[in-house]
Coordinates of C-alpha atoms in Angstrom, one line a residue:
X53 CA 0.0 0.0 0.0
X54 CA 1.2 3.5 -0.8
X55 CA 1.7 6.1 1.7
X56 CA -1.0 8.6 2.1
X57 CA 0.3 12.2 2.3
X58 CA -1.7 15.2 3.3
X59 CA -1.5 18.6 1.7
X60 CA -2.7 21.0 4.4
X61 CA -2.3 23.9 2.0
X62 CA -4.8 22.4 -0.5
X63 CA -6.8 25.2 -2.0
X64 CA -10.4 24.9 -0.8
X65 CA -11.4 28.4 -1.0
X66 CA -14.5 28.0 -3.1
X67 CA -17.4 29.5 -1.3
X68 CA -15.3 31.1 1.4
X69 CA -16.6 34.7 0.8
X70 CA -20.2 33.4 0.8
X71 CA -20.1 31.6 4.1
X72 CA -18.5 34.1 6.4
X73 CA -15.5 33.6 8.7
X74 CA -13.9 30.2 9.4
X75 CA -14.7 29.2 13.0
X76 CA -13.0 25.8 13.2
X77 CA -10.4 24.1 10.9
X78 CA -8.2 21.2 10.7
X79 CA -5.8 21.9 7.9
X80 CA -6.3 19.9 4.8
X81 CA -9.2 17.9 6.4
X82 CA -12.1 20.0 7.4
X83 CA -13.2 23.6 7.6
X84 CA -16.3 25.0 9.3
X85 CA -17.7 28.4 8.5
X86 CA -19.8 30.7 10.7
X87 CA -23.0 29.9 8.9
X88 CA -22.5 26.2 9.5
X89 CA -21.2 25.4 6.1
X90 CA -18.7 22.6 6.1
X91 CA -15.9 21.8 3.5
X92 CA -14.0 18.5 3.4
X93 CA -11.3 18.6 0.7
X94 CA -11.0 15.3 -1.2
X95 CA -7.3 14.7 -0.2
X96 CA -7.6 11.0 0.0
X97 CA -8.8 9.3 -3.1
X98 CA -11.6 6.9 -3.2
X99 CA -11.4 3.3 -4.5
X100 CA -14.2 1.8 -6.6
X101 CA -15.6 -1.7 -5.7
X102 CA -13.6 -4.3 -7.3
X103 CA -12.2 -7.8 -6.9
X104 CA -8.9 -7.5 -4.8
X105 CA -6.9 -10.6 -4.2
X106 CA -9.9 -12.8 -4.5
X107 CA -12.1 -10.5 -2.3
X108 CA -15.2 -9.1 -3.8
X109 CA -16.5 -5.8 -2.7
X110 CA -19.8 -4.0 -3.2
X111 CA -21.7 -1.0 -1.8
X112 CA -25.0 -1.6 -0.4
X113 CA -27.6 0.8 0.9
X114 CA -28.8 0.3 4.4
X115 CA -31.0 3.4 5.1
X116 CA -31.8 6.0 2.4
X117 CA -33.2 8.6 4.7
X118 CA -29.8 9.1 6.5
X119 CA -27.7 8.0 3.4
X120 CA -26.4 5.1 5.5
X121 CA -24.4 2.5 3.4
X122 CA -21.9 -0.1 3.8
X123 CA -19.0 -1.6 1.7
X124 CA -19.2 -5.4 1.9
X125 CA -16.0 -7.5 1.5
X126 CA -16.4 -11.2 0.9
X127 CA -13.3 -13.4 0.4
X128 CA -13.4 -16.7 -1.6
X129 CA -13.6 -19.2 1.1
X130 CA -15.8 -22.3 0.8
X131 CA -16.9 -22.5 4.5
X132 CA -19.0 -20.0 6.5
X133 CA -16.9 -17.1 7.9
X134 CA -17.1 -14.7 10.9
X135 CA -18.8 -11.3 10.2
X136 CA -16.9 -8.2 11.2
X137 CA -18.6 -4.7 11.2
X138 CA -15.9 -2.0 10.9
X139 CA -16.1 1.6 11.5
X140 CA -13.5 3.8 9.9
X141 CA -11.5 6.5 11.8
X142 CA -11.4 10.3 11.3
X143 CA -12.3 12.0 14.5
X144 CA -16.1 11.4 13.8
X145 CA -15.6 14.2 11.4
X146 CA -13.9 12.9 8.2
X147 CA -13.4 9.7 6.4
X148 CA -15.3 7.4 4.2
X149 CA -15.9 3.7 3.7
X150 CA -14.8 4.3 0.1
X151 CA -11.3 5.8 1.0
X152 CA -8.6 3.9 -0.8
X153 CA -6.6 3.4 2.3
X154 CA -9.5 1.7 4.1
X155 CA -10.4 -0.3 1.0
X156 CA -6.9 -1.6 0.7
X157 CA -6.6 -2.4 4.5
X158 CA -10.0 -4.1 4.8
X159 CA -9.8 -6.1 1.6
X160 CA -6.4 -7.5 2.8
X161 CA -7.8 -8.2 6.3
X162 CA -10.9 -10.1 4.8
X163 CA -8.5 -12.2 2.8
X164 CA -6.0 -13.0 5.6
X165 CA -8.5 -13.4 8.4
X166 CA -11.0 -15.2 6.3
X167 CA -14.0 -13.0 7.4
X168 CA -16.8 -11.1 5.8
X169 CA -16.4 -7.3 6.5
X170 CA -19.1 -4.6 6.5
X171 CA -17.4 -1.3 6.4
X172 CA -20.0 1.3 7.5
X173 CA -20.2 4.8 6.1
X174 CA -21.8 6.4 9.0
X175 CA -22.9 10.2 9.4
X176 CA -20.2 12.6 10.3
X177 CA -20.1 15.6 12.8
X178 CA -20.4 18.5 13.1
X179 CA -23.6 18.2 10.9
X180 CA -24.5 15.1 12.9
X181 CA -23.0 15.1 16.3
X182 CA -22.8 12.1 18.5
X183 CA -24.7 9.9 19.2
X184 CA -25.6 9.9 15.3
X185 CA -22.6 7.6 14.5
X186 CA -23.6 5.2 17.3
X187 CA -27.2 5.1 16.2
X188 CA -26.0 4.3 12.7
X189 CA -24.0 1.4 14.2
X190 CA -27.0 0.0 16.0
X191 CA -29.3 0.5 13.0
X192 CA -26.7 -1.5 10.9
X193 CA -26.8 -4.4 13.4
X194 CA -30.7 -4.3 13.3
X195 CA -30.5 -4.3 9.4
X196 CA -28.1 -7.3 9.4
X197 CA -30.4 -9.2 11.9
X198 CA -33.4 -8.5 9.7
X199 CA -31.5 -9.6 6.5
X200 CA -30.3 -12.7 8.2
X201 CA -33.8 -13.6 9.2
X202 CA -35.4 -12.7 5.9
X203 CA -32.6 -14.2 3.6
X204 CA -33.4 -11.7 0.9
X205 CA -32.2 -13.0 -2.6
X206 CA -30.3 -9.7 -3.3
X207 CA -28.0 -10.3 -0.3
X208 CA -27.4 -14.1 -0.5
X209 CA -24.1 -13.4 -2.1
X210 CA -22.8 -12.5 1.4
X211 CA -25.4 -13.6 3.8
X212 CA -25.1 -17.3 2.9
X213 CA -21.4 -17.2 3.8
X214 CA -21.9 -15.6 7.2
X215 CA -21.4 -17.5 10.5
X216 CA -23.8 -15.2 12.5
X217 CA -22.8 -16.8 15.8
X218 CA -19.4 -15.1 15.3
X219 CA -19.9 -11.4 15.1
X220 CA -17.1 -8.9 15.8
X221 CA -17.3 -5.0 16.0
X222 CA -14.1 -3.3 15.1
X223 CA -12.7 0.1 14.1
X224 CA -9.8 2.4 14.3
X225 CA -9.4 5.7 16.2
X226 CA -12.9 7.3 16.3
X227 CA -14.2 4.1 14.7
X228 CA -12.9 2.1 17.7
X229 CA -14.8 4.5 19.9
X230 CA -18.0 3.8 17.9
X231 CA -17.4 0.1 18.1
X232 CA -17.1 0.2 21.8
X233 CA -20.3 2.3 22.3
X234 CA -22.3 0.2 19.8
X235 CA -21.1 -2.9 21.7
X236 CA -22.2 -1.7 25.0
X237 CA -25.5 -0.6 23.6
X238 CA -26.3 -3.9 21.8
X239 CA -24.6 -6.4 24.1
X240 CA -24.6 -4.6 27.5
X241 CA -28.3 -4.0 27.5
X242 CA -29.7 -7.4 26.1
X243 CA -27.6 -9.8 24.1
X244 CA -30.8 -11.2 22.8
X245 CA -31.8 -8.0 21.0
X246 CA -29.5 -8.8 18.0
X247 CA -30.2 -12.6 17.6
X248 CA -29.4 -14.5 15.5
X249 CA -26.2 -12.5 15.7
X250 CA -24.0 -13.3 18.7
X251 CA -21.3 -10.7 19.5
X252 CA -18.1 -12.7 20.1
X253 CA -15.6 -9.8 20.5
X254 CA -14.7 -6.1 19.9
X255 CA -11.4 -4.9 18.2
X256 CA -10.3 -1.4 19.2
X257 CA -7.4 -0.1 17.2
X258 CA -6.0 3.1 18.9
X259 CA -9.3 3.9 20.3
X260 CA -10.1 7.5 20.3
X261 CA -10.9 8.3 24.0
X262 CA -10.2 11.5 25.9
X263 CA -10.6 13.4 29.2
X264 CA -10.2 16.9 30.5
X265 CA -7.1 15.9 32.4
X266 CA -4.1 15.4 30.1
X267 CA -2.0 12.3 30.1
X268 CA 1.8 12.2 29.9
X269 CA 1.7 10.9 26.3
X270 CA -0.9 13.6 25.2
X271 CA 1.6 16.2 26.5
X272 CA 4.9 14.8 25.7
X273 CA 4.7 11.9 23.2
X274 CA 7.5 11.8 20.6
X275 CA 5.5 11.4 17.3
X276 CA 6.5 10.4 13.9
X277 CA 6.8 13.1 11.3
X278 CA 3.4 13.8 9.6
X279 CA 1.5 12.6 12.6
X280 CA -2.2 11.9 12.0
X281 CA -3.2 13.1 15.5
X282 CA -1.8 16.1 17.3
X283 CA -3.2 17.3 20.5
X284 CA -4.8 20.5 18.8
X285 CA -6.4 18.3 16.2
X286 CA -7.6 15.9 19.0
X287 CA -9.2 18.8 20.8
X288 CA -10.9 20.1 17.7
X289 CA -12.4 16.7 16.8
X290 CA -14.0 16.5 20.3
X291 CA -15.3 20.1 20.1
X292 CA -16.9 19.3 16.8
X293 CA -18.4 15.8 17.6
X294 CA -19.6 15.9 21.3
X295 CA -23.0 17.3 22.1
X296 CA -23.0 21.1 22.4
X297 CA -22.0 22.1 25.9
X298 CA -20.3 18.8 26.7
X299 CA -16.6 18.6 27.8
X300 CA -14.2 15.8 27.3
X301 CA -15.3 14.1 30.5
X302 CA -18.5 13.1 28.8
X303 CA -18.8 9.3 29.0
X304 CA -18.8 9.1 25.1
X305 CA -15.4 10.6 25.2
X306 CA -14.1 9.5 28.6
X307 CA -15.6 5.9 29.6
X308 CA -13.6 6.1 32.8
X309 CA -15.0 9.5 33.9
X310 CA -16.7 10.0 37.2
X311 CA -20.4 9.4 36.5
X312 CA -20.0 7.1 33.6
X313 CA -21.3 3.6 34.0
X314 CA -18.6 1.5 35.6
X315 CA -17.0 -1.1 33.4
X316 CA -17.8 -3.8 36.0
X317 CA -21.5 -3.1 35.5
X318 CA -21.3 -3.4 31.8
X319 CA -21.7 -6.7 29.9
X320 CA -18.9 -6.9 27.3
X321 CA -17.5 -9.6 25.2
X322 CA -13.7 -10.2 25.0
X323 CA -11.8 -7.2 23.7
X324 CA -8.6 -6.8 21.7
X325 CA -7.0 -3.3 22.0
X326 CA -4.2 -2.4 19.6
X327 CA -1.9 0.6 20.8
X328 CA 0.8 2.5 18.9
X329 CA 4.0 3.3 20.9
X330 CA 4.3 6.8 19.4
X331 CA 0.6 7.7 19.6
X332 CA -0.6 10.5 21.8
X333 CA -3.5 8.2 23.0
X334 CA -1.0 5.5 24.2
X335 CA -1.4 6.2 27.9
X336 CA -5.1 6.6 27.7
X337 CA -5.4 3.3 25.7
X338 CA -3.3 1.5 28.4
X339 CA -5.3 3.1 31.2
X340 CA -8.5 1.8 29.5
X341 CA -7.0 -1.8 29.1
X342 CA -6.0 -1.9 32.7
X343 CA -9.5 -0.7 33.8
X344 CA -11.1 -3.5 31.8
X345 CA -8.9 -6.1 33.3
X346 CA -9.5 -4.7 36.8
X347 CA -13.2 -5.0 36.2
X348 CA -12.9 -8.6 35.4
X349 CA -13.3 -8.2 31.6
X350 CA -11.2 -10.3 29.1
X351 CA -8.8 -8.0 27.2
X352 CA -5.9 -8.7 24.9
X353 CA -3.6 -5.7 24.5
X354 CA -1.1 -5.4 21.7
X355 CA 1.6 -2.7 21.4
X356 CA 3.1 -1.8 18.2
X357 CA 6.6 -0.3 18.5
X358 CA 8.0 2.7 16.6
X359 CA 4.7 3.7 15.0
X360 CA 2.1 6.4 15.5
X361 CA -1.7 6.8 15.2
X362 CA -3.3 5.1 12.2
X363 CA 0.0 3.8 10.8
X364 CA -1.8 0.8 9.3
X365 CA -4.0 3.1 7.3
X366 CA -1.7 6.0 6.4
X367 CA 1.6 4.2 6.1
X368 CA 3.4 7.2 7.3
X369 CA 6.3 5.4 9.1
X370 CA 9.3 3.4 8.0
X371 CA 8.0 0.5 10.2
X372 CA 4.4 0.7 8.9
X373 CA 4.5 -2.2 6.6
X374 CA 6.1 -4.6 9.1
X375 CA 3.8 -3.5 12.0
X376 CA 0.7 -3.7 9.7
X377 CA 1.5 -7.4 8.9
X378 CA 1.9 -7.9 12.7
X379 CA -1.4 -6.4 13.3
X380 CA -3.0 -8.5 10.6
X381 CA -1.7 -11.6 12.2
X382 CA -3.0 -10.6 15.7
X383 CA -6.3 -9.7 14.1
X384 CA -6.7 -13.0 12.3
X385 CA -5.8 -14.9 15.5
X386 CA -8.4 -13.0 17.6
X387 CA -11.2 -13.4 15.1
X388 CA -10.6 -17.1 14.5
X389 CA -9.9 -18.2 18.1

């Protein structure tokens, strides 16, 4: 996979004079104007659906009213396969299931791990602040449940190959946050609500959690060049995605905050948490893993040396390719254990 390079100076001035002043901006990724207009420069190319290394991919509409859709990846395996629902990263504000970097990563994962992947294109903030993305995740599970029961002909090409008793929720960065919150909503309330689907595990890759009190890695982490997540970007994403008036100790941002439902009270399947050594989220991710273990939850923690946030997607480090293959092997083992 080729490295993804950001050009923060990309000219996106169209409409600037018509929409007033810029009130929030992450250079090269998103710009919000005073009248609420949002611009997202197309800095990362999209990939069309295609057959990649024997993996067939197709885009399927889930809900037309919210424009909710998914890209489905089906590898050529003869036996039934686990089903993995994946949420892309991007601070809840940017990203797409059609981005080339995600298409390549997930097609490779489907092939290596032998699983069917539904990559969800959920609604983005600030136009749709949280919990919109969580709602889209739950609605997707309800849609899969319904399709599994109905066995619609148009979806048999992937439904007939699914092992519904092996469902996994996964995501990277903000997508990992969504996977976690969808899991505690769908599994923690009533595991029977999504039958015949059975949630076997959650995979949280560099989960995007926060808090008002800074961690050491947030303040002092040595990051690789062209880091995908700086502290200022981190703060901006949360300002744009949390409900108006909320701070970073809101439970959707900080699952360990005072007032949040304690982890011991939650019903959760086994979790795998992937952490990057040079990520500003490292300390917060480790704290979360320790809290899970202390609450009696089963958690597998994996640390990837010498790489930063989203290395497996952006390939912005000399170690990215090696560490991505390590991650793929760990994901395959977790999904098929």
